[in-house]
XYZ file of C-alpha atoms in Angstrom:
777
model
C -4.040 -9.982 21.888
C -7.328 -10.557 20.052
C -7.185 -7.038 18.874
C -3.706 -7.587 17.449
C -4.677 -10.778 15.822
C -7.765 -9.156 14.218
C -5.630 -6.400 12.761
C -3.100 -8.989 11.594
C -5.742 -11.012 9.822
C -7.156 -7.913 8.226
C -3.745 -6.979 6.904
C -3.219 -10.462 5.480
C -6.671 -10.316 3.745
C -5.846 -6.951 2.201
C -2.500 -8.071 1.006
C -4.096 -11.309 -0.228
C -6.644 -9.194 -2.318
C -3.913 -6.912 -3.687
C -1.781 -9.916 -4.730
C -4.136 -11.066 -7.357
C -3.287 -8.195 -9.621
C 0.479 -8.583 -9.539
C 1.322 -12.198 -8.786
C -1.260 -14.434 -10.425
C -2.133 -12.780 -13.743
C 0.388 -14.881 -15.639
C -0.485 -18.173 -13.970
C -4.253 -17.544 -14.327
C -4.177 -17.176 -18.132
C -2.295 -20.426 -18.800
C -5.570 -22.305 -19.675
C -5.669 -20.238 -22.846
C -2.892 -22.205 -24.366
C -1.872 -25.206 -22.154
C -4.154 -27.828 -23.776
C -3.659 -26.287 -27.205
C 0.089 -26.524 -26.986
C 0.000 -30.060 -25.503
C -1.940 -31.490 -28.443
C -0.127 -29.407 -31.109
C 2.060 -32.323 -32.419
C 1.438 -35.915 -33.206
C -0.446 -36.321 -29.964
C -3.494 -34.958 -31.812
C -3.726 -38.319 -33.572
C -4.588 -39.993 -30.205
C -8.319 -39.115 -29.859
C -9.161 -41.374 -26.939
C -10.623 -40.331 -23.562
C -7.674 -42.071 -21.788
C -5.184 -39.788 -23.542
C -7.201 -36.732 -22.740
C -7.562 -37.794 -19.125
C -3.829 -38.536 -19.072
C -3.046 -35.025 -20.335
C -5.256 -33.574 -17.541
C -3.647 -35.740 -14.923
C -0.237 -34.549 -16.056
C -1.384 -30.873 -15.836
C -2.875 -31.365 -12.508
C 0.100 -32.984 -10.824
C 2.575 -30.625 -12.503
C 0.547 -27.735 -11.165
C 0.341 -29.367 -7.764
C 3.887 -30.376 -7.384
C 5.694 -27.333 -8.932
C 3.382 -24.487 -8.051
C 1.783 -25.687 -4.843
C 4.459 -27.660 -3.092
C 7.699 -26.223 -4.441
C 6.856 -22.548 -4.765
C 3.959 -21.913 -2.365
C 4.943 -24.236 0.469
C 8.697 -24.334 0.274
C 10.123 -21.490 -1.789
C 8.201 -18.783 -0.057
C 10.234 -19.511 3.142
C 13.470 -18.638 1.342
C 12.940 -14.923 1.464
C 15.521 -12.244 2.006
C 14.058 -9.867 4.400
C 10.678 -10.330 2.807
C 12.104 -10.145 -0.799
C 12.063 -13.006 -3.242
C 13.560 -13.972 -6.559
C 16.792 -15.264 -7.965
C 18.871 -12.300 -6.507
C 17.294 -12.755 -3.095
C 18.601 -16.418 -3.023
C 22.006 -15.245 -4.242
C 22.167 -12.515 -1.720
C 21.309 -14.990 1.115
C 24.084 -17.306 -0.092
C 26.598 -14.511 -0.231
C 25.835 -13.303 3.285
C 25.964 -16.727 4.886
C 28.989 -18.011 2.915
C 31.803 -16.046 1.305
C 30.503 -16.416 -2.144
C 30.331 -12.682 -3.140
C 32.483 -11.162 -5.878
C 31.609 -7.517 -4.818
C 35.146 -6.133 -4.215
C 34.407 -3.441 -1.645
C 32.883 -5.376 1.257
C 33.454 -4.117 4.750
C 32.980 -5.571 8.122
C 30.709 -2.580 8.987
C 28.241 -3.912 6.396
C 27.566 -6.977 8.468
C 26.311 -4.662 11.200
C 23.262 -3.502 9.223
C 19.988 -4.472 10.756
C 18.856 -6.114 7.527
C 22.121 -8.113 7.001
C 21.276 -11.014 9.402
C 17.893 -12.650 9.713
C 16.939 -13.859 13.231
C 15.445 -16.996 11.664
C 18.919 -18.054 10.561
C 20.710 -17.475 13.944
C 22.384 -20.854 13.660
C 24.138 -19.873 10.531
C 27.639 -20.179 12.051
C 27.151 -23.504 13.866
C 28.473 -25.551 10.930
C 30.675 -25.236 7.971
C 29.880 -27.934 5.385
C 32.641 -29.326 3.207
C 30.965 -27.985 0.060
C 30.643 -24.483 1.492
C 34.367 -24.420 2.425
C 35.277 -25.562 -1.037
C 33.192 -22.906 -2.668
C 34.647 -20.189 -0.420
C 38.208 -21.133 -1.187
C 37.897 -21.457 -4.964
C 37.208 -18.415 -7.025
C 36.036 -20.460 -9.973
C 33.210 -21.869 -7.871
C 32.093 -18.268 -7.015
C 32.312 -17.406 -10.628
C 30.167 -20.486 -11.571
C 27.561 -19.558 -9.066
C 27.479 -15.925 -10.397
C 27.141 -17.255 -13.969
C 24.275 -19.525 -12.917
C 22.470 -16.644 -11.276
C 23.088 -14.461 -14.304
C 21.805 -17.158 -16.652
C 18.674 -17.532 -14.646
C 18.244 -13.759 -14.614
C 18.694 -13.628 -18.461
C 15.939 -16.285 -18.775
C 13.559 -14.089 -16.736
C 14.393 -11.134 -18.974
C 13.272 -13.189 -21.910
C 10.128 -13.999 -20.098
C 9.592 -10.147 -19.987
C 8.985 -10.049 -23.707
C 7.510 -13.554 -24.244
C 4.742 -13.185 -21.677
C 3.136 -10.216 -23.368
C 3.489 -11.675 -26.760
C 1.805 -15.071 -26.071
C -0.679 -13.795 -23.505
C -2.226 -10.924 -25.559
C -1.944 -12.919 -28.845
C -3.668 -15.998 -27.265
C -6.401 -13.771 -25.898
C -7.013 -11.950 -29.282
C -6.938 -15.257 -31.231
C -10.263 -16.146 -29.584
C -11.956 -13.718 -32.131
C -11.245 -16.368 -34.897
C -13.561 -18.820 -33.053
C -16.645 -16.754 -33.955
C -15.221 -15.078 -37.194
C -13.383 -18.027 -38.943
C -13.172 -15.946 -42.079
C -11.093 -13.330 -40.300
C -7.609 -13.034 -41.811
C -4.621 -13.916 -39.655
C -3.019 -10.527 -40.375
C -5.996 -8.622 -38.703
C -5.466 -10.675 -35.421
C -1.810 -9.912 -35.621
C -2.298 -6.148 -36.097
C -4.714 -5.988 -33.182
C -2.211 -7.815 -30.940
C 0.615 -5.504 -32.086
C -1.415 -2.368 -31.457
C -2.192 -3.588 -27.688
C 1.518 -4.420 -27.215
C 2.762 -1.030 -28.475
C 0.186 0.712 -26.279
C 1.212 -1.323 -23.281
C 4.831 -0.393 -23.618
C 4.361 3.235 -24.610
C 2.369 3.858 -21.412
C 4.970 2.256 -19.077
C 6.573 5.586 -18.287
C 3.323 6.831 -16.765
C 3.389 4.058 -14.147
C 0.395 1.965 -13.035
C -0.520 3.912 -9.776
C -3.761 5.235 -11.489
C -5.111 1.931 -12.768
C -3.564 -0.615 -10.378
C -6.642 -0.685 -8.247
C -8.338 -2.476 -11.132
C -5.837 -5.222 -11.598
C -6.929 -7.419 -8.597
C -10.677 -7.281 -9.431
C -9.899 -8.216 -13.026
C -7.794 -11.305 -12.151
C -10.362 -12.424 -9.439
C -13.256 -12.014 -11.807
C -11.271 -13.833 -14.544
C -10.335 -16.703 -12.191
C -14.029 -17.148 -11.030
C -15.281 -16.993 -14.479
C -12.980 -19.652 -15.845
C -13.792 -21.813 -12.811
C -17.539 -21.460 -13.506
C -16.995 -22.247 -17.169
C -15.054 -25.312 -16.074
C -17.871 -26.567 -13.724
C -20.409 -25.974 -16.574
C -18.408 -28.117 -18.970
C -17.802 -30.915 -16.340
C -21.558 -31.210 -15.836
C -22.512 -30.987 -19.490
C -19.963 -32.901 -21.176
C -18.290 -35.603 -18.857
C -18.849 -35.763 -15.098
C -16.469 -38.598 -14.856
C -13.478 -36.307 -15.485
C -12.648 -36.192 -11.841
C -11.144 -39.741 -12.306
C -8.292 -38.157 -14.249
C -6.947 -36.570 -11.053
C -5.578 -40.056 -10.252
C -1.860 -40.650 -11.241
C -2.912 -43.894 -12.876
C -3.921 -41.981 -15.969
C -0.391 -40.709 -16.303
C 0.675 -44.296 -16.720
C -2.021 -44.968 -19.331
C -1.056 -41.775 -21.090
C 2.612 -42.782 -21.572
C 1.527 -46.461 -22.219
C -0.661 -45.411 -25.160
C 1.221 -42.345 -26.580
C 4.815 -43.348 -25.727
C 7.189 -41.085 -27.592
C 4.574 -38.647 -28.762
C 3.403 -38.349 -25.202
C 6.819 -37.386 -24.018
C 7.060 -34.813 -26.697
C 3.853 -33.279 -25.524
C 5.408 -32.559 -22.091
C 6.697 -29.287 -23.710
C 3.107 -28.071 -23.745
C 1.973 -29.463 -20.408
C 4.704 -27.320 -18.593
C 2.958 -24.209 -19.790
C 0.359 -24.722 -17.007
C 2.943 -23.558 -14.425
C 4.244 -20.481 -16.253
C 3.804 -17.735 -13.837
C 4.728 -19.771 -10.721
C 8.016 -18.014 -10.460
C 6.188 -14.598 -10.154
C 4.816 -15.678 -6.842
C 8.250 -15.836 -5.434
C 9.938 -13.105 -7.449
C 7.393 -10.401 -6.329
C 7.204 -11.596 -2.782
C 8.549 -8.338 -1.367
C 5.386 -6.437 -1.938
C 3.398 -9.038 0.037
C 3.688 -11.684 2.600
C 4.009 -15.471 2.395
C 0.708 -15.871 4.352
C -1.239 -13.583 2.026
C 0.162 -15.352 -1.107
C -0.679 -18.713 0.241
C -4.161 -17.639 1.099
C -4.855 -16.314 -2.433
C -3.439 -19.382 -4.038
C -5.195 -21.950 -1.860
C -8.577 -20.282 -1.842
C -8.940 -18.888 -5.389
C -6.162 -19.496 -7.876
C -5.511 -23.240 -7.397
C -9.049 -24.511 -7.172
C -10.130 -22.212 -10.045
C -7.338 -23.488 -12.414
C -8.027 -27.098 -11.465
C -11.714 -26.721 -12.269
C -11.011 -24.976 -15.552
C -8.585 -27.653 -16.772
C -11.069 -30.294 -15.751
C -13.740 -28.564 -17.700
C -11.600 -28.218 -20.843
C -10.722 -31.963 -20.608
C -14.419 -32.874 -20.277
C -15.242 -30.745 -23.291
C -12.311 -32.272 -25.364
C -13.361 -35.847 -24.464
C -16.560 -35.220 -26.533
C -15.296 -32.543 -28.894
C -11.688 -33.466 -29.797
C -11.851 -31.655 -33.170
C -11.901 -28.372 -31.347
C -8.552 -29.008 -29.591
C -6.865 -26.056 -31.347
C -9.354 -23.630 -29.812
C -10.414 -25.711 -26.781
C -10.780 -22.776 -24.296
C -12.874 -20.512 -26.425
C -14.781 -23.322 -28.068
C -15.866 -24.615 -24.496
C -17.368 -21.255 -23.591
C -21.209 -20.961 -23.706
C -22.378 -18.769 -26.529
C -23.935 -16.181 -24.392
C -20.645 -15.595 -22.461
C -18.273 -15.707 -25.329
C -17.769 -11.933 -25.786
C -17.611 -10.989 -22.098
C -15.105 -13.780 -21.514
C -13.044 -12.585 -24.506
C -12.827 -9.019 -23.003
C -11.894 -10.474 -19.573
C -9.249 -12.731 -21.158
C -7.732 -9.671 -22.970
C -7.808 -7.609 -19.797
C -6.191 -10.436 -17.723
C -3.549 -10.878 -20.392
C -2.723 -7.101 -20.215
C -2.496 -7.343 -16.332
C -0.195 -10.340 -16.523
C 1.953 -8.609 -19.146
C 2.207 -5.429 -16.994
C 3.336 -7.345 -13.987
C 5.997 -9.192 -15.929
C 7.318 -6.065 -17.508
C 7.562 -4.268 -14.109
C 9.384 -7.418 -12.704
C 11.846 -7.249 -15.663
C 12.766 -3.680 -14.872
C 13.355 -4.682 -11.301
C 15.662 -7.553 -12.390
C 17.671 -5.221 -14.541
C 17.978 -2.662 -11.659
C 19.360 -5.532 -9.450
C 21.872 -6.663 -12.033
C 22.980 -3.078 -12.560
C 23.279 -2.550 -8.670
C 25.814 -5.396 -8.333
C 27.822 -4.254 -11.316
C 26.584 -6.808 -13.875
C 24.695 -4.603 -16.192
C 25.649 -1.259 -18.083
C 24.524 1.935 -16.594
C 20.895 2.649 -17.431
C 18.437 5.340 -16.332
C 16.294 4.206 -13.500
C 13.096 6.298 -13.060
C 11.051 6.291 -9.853
C 8.475 8.891 -9.024
C 7.340 9.691 -5.528
C 3.648 8.904 -6.315
C 4.557 5.490 -7.624
C 4.393 2.367 -5.430
C 7.486 1.325 -3.512
C 9.813 -0.647 -5.793
C 8.092 0.341 -8.977
C 10.574 1.639 -11.470
C 10.826 2.348 -15.162
C 13.955 1.967 -17.406
C 13.399 3.686 -20.779
C 16.195 1.792 -22.696
C 14.965 -1.579 -21.510
C 11.401 -0.799 -22.171
C 12.023 -0.099 -25.950
C 14.347 -3.170 -26.220
C 11.562 -5.354 -24.789
C 9.005 -3.757 -27.160
C 11.135 -4.529 -30.154
C 11.799 -8.079 -29.133
C 8.051 -8.609 -28.256
C 6.921 -7.336 -31.683
C 9.616 -9.430 -33.321
C 8.489 -12.712 -31.713
C 4.737 -11.854 -32.136
C 5.117 -11.208 -35.909
C 7.969 -13.752 -36.458
C 6.209 -16.745 -35.024
C 3.263 -17.260 -37.258
C 2.425 -20.456 -35.373
C 1.509 -19.609 -31.837
C 2.653 -23.103 -30.714
C 6.184 -22.054 -31.635
C 5.846 -19.157 -29.333
C 4.604 -21.466 -26.656
C 7.609 -23.705 -27.148
C 9.959 -20.756 -26.544
C 7.977 -19.568 -23.585
C 7.743 -23.027 -21.923
C 11.445 -23.724 -22.363
C 12.398 -20.346 -20.928
C 10.184 -20.702 -17.819
C 11.192 -24.302 -17.029
C 14.907 -23.454 -17.414
C 14.477 -20.554 -14.889
C 12.678 -22.920 -12.467
C 15.577 -25.381 -12.815
C 18.061 -22.694 -11.779
C 15.912 -21.760 -8.872
C 15.700 -25.368 -7.628
C 19.521 -25.656 -7.352
C 19.833 -22.350 -5.722
C 17.135 -23.411 -3.287
C 19.063 -26.587 -2.509
C 22.127 -24.432 -1.512
C 19.834 -22.333 0.625
C 18.607 -25.388 2.471
C 22.099 -26.562 3.290
C 24.033 -23.287 3.747
C 21.403 -20.861 5.142
C 18.793 -22.977 6.719
C 21.445 -25.262 8.243
C 19.752 -28.445 7.135
C 21.739 -31.551 6.196
C 23.291 -31.976 2.679
C 21.138 -35.085 2.196
C 17.897 -33.202 2.607
C 19.174 -30.471 0.150
C 20.208 -33.240 -2.352
C 16.654 -34.810 -2.015
C 14.934 -31.569 -2.655
C 17.172 -30.887 -5.755
C 16.867 -34.444 -7.068
C 13.055 -34.695 -6.568
C 12.157 -31.385 -8.216
C 15.121 -31.166 -10.411
C 14.280 -34.572 -12.075
C 10.727 -33.445 -12.770
C 12.051 -30.276 -14.472
C 14.652 -32.198 -16.381
C 11.984 -34.459 -17.772
C 10.031 -31.398 -18.919
C 13.230 -29.755 -20.308
C 14.284 -32.872 -22.210
C 10.882 -32.592 -24.088
C 11.274 -28.888 -24.600
C 14.782 -29.286 -26.108
C 13.318 -31.412 -28.900
C 11.318 -28.393 -29.793
C 14.331 -26.075 -30.006
C 14.117 -25.985 -33.754
C 10.489 -24.945 -33.382
C 10.954 -21.700 -31.471
C 12.921 -22.837 -28.470
C 16.135 -21.396 -29.953
C 15.115 -17.868 -29.687
C 15.233 -17.412 -25.778
C 18.318 -19.572 -25.591
C 20.279 -17.396 -27.976
C 19.061 -14.173 -26.451
C 19.712 -15.394 -22.975
C 23.309 -16.280 -23.960
C 23.684 -12.710 -25.489
C 22.255 -11.051 -22.422
C 24.567 -13.118 -20.129
C 27.623 -12.271 -22.303
C 26.759 -8.535 -21.895
C 26.390 -8.914 -18.080
C 29.581 -10.939 -17.634
C 31.669 -8.623 -19.919
C 30.499 -5.502 -18.008
C 31.160 -7.254 -14.706
C 34.580 -8.342 -15.889
C 35.576 -4.858 -17.145
C 34.235 -3.176 -13.993
C 35.950 -5.483 -11.702
C 39.319 -5.034 -13.523
C 38.841 -1.291 -13.476
C 38.245 -1.426 -9.695
C 41.390 -3.569 -9.148
C 43.406 -1.080 -11.035
C 42.140 1.749 -8.954
C 42.853 -0.260 -5.733
C 46.512 -1.005 -6.980
C 47.110 2.592 -7.847
C 45.481 4.397 -4.977
C 47.651 6.879 -3.153
C 48.628 6.106 0.447
C 47.140 8.556 2.982
C 50.570 9.246 4.485
C 51.745 10.778 1.369
C 48.788 13.144 1.276
C 49.186 14.145 4.923
C 52.826 15.085 4.522
C 51.666 17.971 2.382
C 50.118 19.637 5.440
C 46.479 21.087 5.986
C 46.626 23.075 2.725
C 47.773 19.903 0.767
C 50.456 22.113 -0.875
C 47.769 23.727 -2.979
C 45.291 26.689 -2.889
C 42.106 25.839 -1.025
C 39.149 27.762 -2.428
C 35.628 28.096 -0.875
C 33.112 25.330 -1.636
C 32.729 21.528 -1.350
C 34.307 19.035 -3.672
C 32.762 15.618 -3.830
C 35.298 13.140 -5.159
C 33.396 10.091 -6.399
C 35.366 6.824 -6.202
C 34.661 2.999 -5.966
C 37.306 2.764 -3.123
C 36.365 2.532 0.521
C 39.838 3.456 1.757
C 42.739 5.450 0.487
C 42.858 8.292 -1.928
C 42.008 7.555 -5.697
C 44.592 8.349 -8.383
C 41.821 10.715 -9.875
C 42.336 13.117 -7.049
C 46.056 13.348 -7.198
C 45.941 13.751 -10.951
C 43.548 16.573 -10.557
C 45.933 18.307 -8.023
C 48.912 17.754 -10.394
C 47.261 19.515 -13.324
C 45.331 22.144 -11.402
C 46.975 22.733 -7.972
C 43.880 24.010 -6.244
C 40.841 22.312 -4.587
C 37.868 23.208 -2.387
C 38.098 23.988 1.302
C 36.059 20.951 2.120
C 36.850 17.720 0.419
C 34.611 14.623 0.613
C 35.523 11.250 -0.837
C 32.158 9.681 -1.817
C 31.762 5.969 -2.340
C 28.440 4.688 -3.479
C 28.293 0.921 -3.226
C 25.807 -1.946 -3.043
C 25.458 -4.176 -0.155
C 23.865 -7.611 -0.725
C 20.636 -6.821 1.113
C 17.378 -5.716 -0.569
C 17.137 -2.400 1.333
C 19.359 -0.376 3.616
C 17.398 1.624 6.256
C 17.836 5.345 5.684
C 19.174 5.862 9.225
C 22.007 3.354 8.455
C 22.760 4.334 4.896
C 25.664 6.902 5.521
C 28.912 5.788 6.887
C 30.963 8.952 7.659
C 34.628 9.159 8.609
C 37.441 11.782 8.801
C 40.607 11.642 6.714
C 43.507 13.034 8.522
C 43.489 15.702 11.308
C 40.475 17.975 11.715
C 42.337 20.906 10.149
C 42.475 19.122 6.766
C 38.658 19.308 6.439
C 38.713 16.022 4.552
C 35.959 13.453 5.022
C 35.074 10.057 3.637
C 31.371 9.138 2.975
C 30.298 5.628 2.045
C 26.714 5.529 0.785
C 25.409 2.047 1.216
C 22.485 0.921 -0.922
C 20.610 -2.352 -1.175
C 20.145 -4.107 -4.526
C 16.516 -2.962 -4.726
C 17.015 0.567 -3.348
C 15.995 3.312 -5.755
C 18.513 6.199 -5.909
C 17.234 9.552 -4.638
C 17.621 12.723 -6.662
C 20.777 14.700 -6.499
C 19.354 17.480 -4.461
C 18.278 15.252 -1.582
C 21.637 13.366 -1.736
C 23.544 16.764 -1.293
C 21.395 17.851 1.706
C 21.506 14.508 3.339
C 25.304 14.410 2.920
C 25.761 17.819 4.610
C 23.470 16.870 7.425
C 25.316 13.592 7.831
C 28.697 15.138 8.026
C 27.441 17.780 10.533
C 26.015 14.876 12.592
C 29.365 13.168 12.465
C 31.232 16.292 13.633
C 28.992 16.633 16.636
C 28.977 12.997 17.485
C 32.792 12.902 17.239
C 32.954 15.793 19.645
C 30.530 14.299 22.080
C 32.314 10.968 21.960
C 35.971 10.316 22.487
C 37.282 12.794 20.002
C 40.467 10.953 19.696
C 40.718 10.887 15.877
C 42.999 13.888 15.739
C 46.055 12.964 13.829
C 44.710 9.652 12.497
C 45.660 8.655 9.021
C 42.367 7.414 7.779
C 39.855 7.724 10.657
C 37.225 5.339 11.922
C 33.922 5.275 10.194
C 30.702 6.068 12.045
C 27.157 5.357 11.079
C 25.123 8.613 11.527
C 21.408 9.274 11.693
C 21.274 7.327 14.899
C 21.177 10.378 17.177
C 17.929 11.699 18.559
C 19.198 15.246 17.689
C 19.687 14.406 13.992
C 18.294 17.226 11.944
C 18.683 19.687 14.795
C 22.382 20.408 14.391
C 21.708 22.706 11.401
C 18.720 24.635 10.337
C 17.467 24.264 6.879
C 15.211 26.613 4.940
C 13.763 26.376 1.488
C 14.685 28.892 -1.172
C 12.380 30.376 -3.655
C 13.222 30.598 -7.401
C 14.655 34.075 -6.907
C 17.041 32.749 -4.245
C 15.207 34.191 -1.156
C 14.521 31.979 1.737
C 10.972 30.987 2.257
C 11.395 30.559 6.043
C 9.895 33.324 8.089
C 13.067 33.484 10.171
C 15.832 35.405 8.110
C 18.805 33.135 7.647
C 22.343 34.279 8.181
C 23.566 35.869 4.925
C 26.533 34.130 3.361
C 28.093 35.596 0.342
C 28.776 33.297 -2.599
C 32.461 33.077 -3.776
C 31.484 32.825 -7.372
C 32.509 35.612 -9.665
C 29.857 37.606 -11.459
C 30.809 35.794 -14.741
C 30.354 32.308 -13.236
C 26.976 33.429 -11.747
C 25.856 34.730 -15.092
C 26.866 31.506 -16.823
C 25.099 29.481 -14.213
C 21.870 31.472 -14.401
C 22.042 31.109 -18.355
C 22.479 27.495 -18.047
C 19.535 26.975 -15.728
C 17.357 29.146 -17.985
C 18.194 26.896 -20.932
C 17.903 23.648 -18.972
C 14.238 22.983 -17.911
C 15.279 20.292 -15.493
C 17.548 22.558 -13.534
C 14.888 25.008 -12.558
C 13.091 22.274 -10.777
C 16.036 21.690 -8.535
C 15.339 21.903 -4.804
C 17.282 24.932 -3.312
C 17.898 25.143 0.447
C 20.077 27.127 2.768
C 21.770 25.819 5.931
C 22.592 27.733 9.035
C 23.671 26.918 12.596
C 21.022 26.527 15.296
C 21.218 29.706 17.256
C 20.383 28.062 20.684
C 22.787 25.074 20.291
C 25.494 24.796 22.946
C 28.860 23.352 22.011
C 31.379 21.992 24.408
C 34.145 22.495 22.014
C 34.275 25.837 20.211
C 36.147 24.256 17.376
C 33.124 22.211 16.533
C 31.107 25.357 15.941
C 33.922 26.736 13.697
C 34.014 23.392 11.723
C 30.146 23.357 11.309
C 30.200 27.061 10.280
C 32.947 26.341 7.649
C 30.901 23.469 6.344
C 27.757 25.708 5.946
C 29.705 28.441 4.217
C 31.239 25.874 1.937
C 27.874 24.496 0.966
C 26.647 28.033 0.345
C 29.609 28.692 -1.990
C 28.651 25.699 -4.101
C 29.181 21.986 -4.483
C 31.319 20.519 -7.289
C 31.316 16.883 -8.326
C 34.601 15.380 -9.381
C 34.312 12.228 -11.462
C 36.905 10.193 -13.269
C 36.635 10.039 -17.051
C 38.456 6.722 -17.856
C 39.972 5.571 -21.048
C 40.314 1.810 -20.931
C 42.980 -0.057 -22.653
C 44.340 -3.637 -22.434
C 47.990 -4.286 -21.681
C 50.303 -4.823 -24.641
C 51.140 -8.360 -23.494
C 47.459 -9.168 -22.807
C 45.994 -12.354 -24.528
C 43.967 -11.784 -27.714
C 40.731 -12.858 -26.034
C 41.264 -10.266 -23.207
C 42.207 -7.612 -25.755
C 38.960 -8.365 -27.680
C 36.857 -8.326 -24.596
C 38.228 -5.029 -23.405
C 38.923 -3.235 -26.666
C 35.692 -4.340 -28.546
C 33.022 -5.727 -26.212
C 33.669 -3.595 -23.021
C 34.261 -0.377 -24.777
C 31.235 -0.734 -27.045
C 29.038 -1.162 -23.898
C 30.610 1.808 -22.260
C 30.136 4.032 -25.252
C 26.507 3.071 -25.615
C 25.282 3.212 -21.933
C 24.495 6.244 -19.741
C 27.462 8.406 -18.512
C 28.039 8.405 -14.695
C 27.098 12.025 -14.530
C 23.778 11.349 -16.175
C 23.039 8.339 -13.915
C 23.836 10.560 -10.846
C 21.737 13.517 -12.307
C 24.700 15.947 -11.937
C 24.204 19.340 -13.510
C 26.836 20.207 -16.093
C 27.794 23.513 -14.193
C 28.715 21.460 -11.130
C 30.651 18.650 -12.939
C 34.442 18.301 -13.125
C 35.851 15.327 -15.064
C 39.270 14.080 -14.704
C 40.713 12.010 -17.531
C 42.421 8.787 -16.563
C 44.069 5.988 -18.601
C 43.519 2.476 -17.441
C 45.761 -0.353 -18.609
C 43.940 -3.673 -17.679
C-alpha cells in the first residue's frame, strides 16, 4: 500500500508540474492589466489609500470566491470521465436526463463503459419535477442546447481575445522605459508575434511544450517576489486590504464610479475557466495542488505589491505593473512576461480547436478538417480554417482597439458571461447528476450567479467601449451553429422518413435482383437501422453492386471517449447468403478520427470477428430481417482470425510468409487509371497497404464460416468503394419564408463553403461513388 501511495503521489506531482504550462498561463498574466483596467475610468480621480485598498480587496475576494471556491473546489468535481468544460457538463446532463437532441441514440450506447460513472450510481433514485418537465418539452431541450452553444461561442471569442490582450499588454511594457517610442511600433511588434504564433500552429507544440511549465512557474515566482519587494518597500500595511471592510469603504467613497470599475476587477479571474475546460489532461488533485501551492499565493502577493506601490505612486496607475518592477529586473521580467503571454495564448488557441471539434462532433458546426498527428499529445488537434479565422479576428481587435482598455472591456465581458453560463449548468448538475436537492442547486446558482451578475452589470455599461465586439461575434457564431444543426437534423429526419423497409429488400433474394461484382461497398448513412434511400437510388440507376455490402453509420455518443474495443457495433442484415452487414462506428465528442486506411482494416477485422463470434454463439440470426448488433473486439482471439501482412510500394508483401495470391477483379484500364492517379496524388502514395488471409491453423466448427471469411478477404483484395450521398437541399414549396431563407440561403451557404464529406473522411477519388439525392425539407 505504501508503494502504491508513493507512486500515486509521484504521478500527482508530475501532473501538477505539467499543468502549469497549459492551465495557468492565462490566469497568471492577469496582473499585467487588472489594476490598469480597474482605474481606467473616473475611478482614477479617487487617489486615496482607502480606494486603492478597496480595489485590492475586491480583486482578492473575487479571485478567492470565483477561482478558488467555485472552480477549484466545486467545479473540478463535475467532470465527465475526467474531462471538463461546457460540453462535459452538457454531456453529463444528457446522459442522466433525456435532454439530448442527437437523433440516432441507441440503448446499446448506454452499455459503454464510459457512459455511466460509478460516482453517480444513485442517478435513477429520484426524478425531480424540473427534470421531468425538461424531458417532456422539446423547447426546454432546445433552450438548453442554445445556452450551451452560446457559452461555447463566448469561449471561441476568448480564443482570439486572449492572444490579443496578453501579448499586447506584455509588449506595451517597452513604453515604460522608452516613452518616446511610437504606438505604431508596439503594435507592429505585437502583430508580428501574433502572426508567428498562428502560423506555427500546424507544427504542433510537442517540441517546445516541455518549456511551457518552467516559463509559467518562473513567471509566477518572479511576480510574487516583486510583490513582496513592493510590499516591504512602499506600504507594509497593505495586508489590511484583505479585509472585506475595505470593499465597503470602496463603494462608500467611489459609489457609481466604483461600480463601473468592476468591469476591470473581473479581469483578475480571466483564465479560471481554463482550469476546468482542460481538466482532461490532468487530475483534479494535481490542479488543486498547483493552484493552492503556487498560483494563488503568487497572484495574491503580486496584487498586494501593486496596491502597495500605487498607494504611494498613483500617477503610475496606467503602467502599474511595469512601473513597480525594480530597474535591474525590468528587461528580464519583460521577456518573461512576453513568454508567459505566448504560452497562455497557445493554450487558449488549442482549447478553441478542441471546442470547435466538439461542436462539429454533435452536429452543431460545419464540416472542417481536423488534423492530429501521432507524435502530438493526446487530444491536441489543429483545424486550419479556424486557425486563420482566429488570426484575422485577433489582428483586427489588436489594431482596431487603439485603447487597450477597450480590449480589456471586451475580454472581461466575454469571460464573465461564459462563467455565468457555467454556473447555471453546474446548478443543473448538482440537482440532476449529483442527486442533491433543488434548494442546494439554487443556492449555488444564486450565490455565484449574483456575484457574476453584479460584474456583468458593470461590464454592460462598457458595451459601447469594446464590449459589443464579442457579443456580436458570439451571436454570429451561435447562428452558424444553430443553422447547421437545424439543417442537419431536418436532413436526418428526411432520411429516416424515406428509408426503405428491409422486408422490401429481402424479397429480392440474395442477389438483390442485380449483378453482384467482386469487392466491398461501404454505404455511408446517418441511419442506425433500415436501408437509406441512397442505396435504392443507386440500384435503380445502376443495377449492380459489390458482393459484400456494409452499411456504415458514424455517430457521436455523448461521452468524451469511446474505448477502441467498444467502438464497433456490427450486425448482419438479412440471411447470411446476402453478405450484407451493418457497422455502427461510435465516437466520443473528443475522439479524433483515425485515417482512412486504419478504418478500412479495423472494419474488415471487426466483421471477421463478428462472423466467428456469431458462429461460436447461438447462430440463430439466419433469416432475420435486421439482425442483432454485437460489440466486437471483446474476444481474446481478436486479430487472430485473419492474418495481415504489410505491402511494399510495388505491391509485394513484406511478410516473410508468402500470402495466398488473390487476383484483382479490376480491368487493366482501371488499374492503369488508379496507378496514374496515385502517381499524381502525393498523399495517395503514403497510404498503408495491407493484405489479409485466413489463418492456416484455424479450426472452424461450421465450414460456411470459412467460406464467408474467405469471401470477405477476396472482396477486400478486389477493392473497397465508398458510396456517399450527394444531397441537394431544398425547402418545401409551402414552407414559411423564414424556413426558406434558413435553408436556401444560410444552410446552403454553409454547405458550399465547408469541407465535403469525402474530404473529411479522407476518401481517395478513385474509391468514391457519389449518389445524387434531392431533399425537400
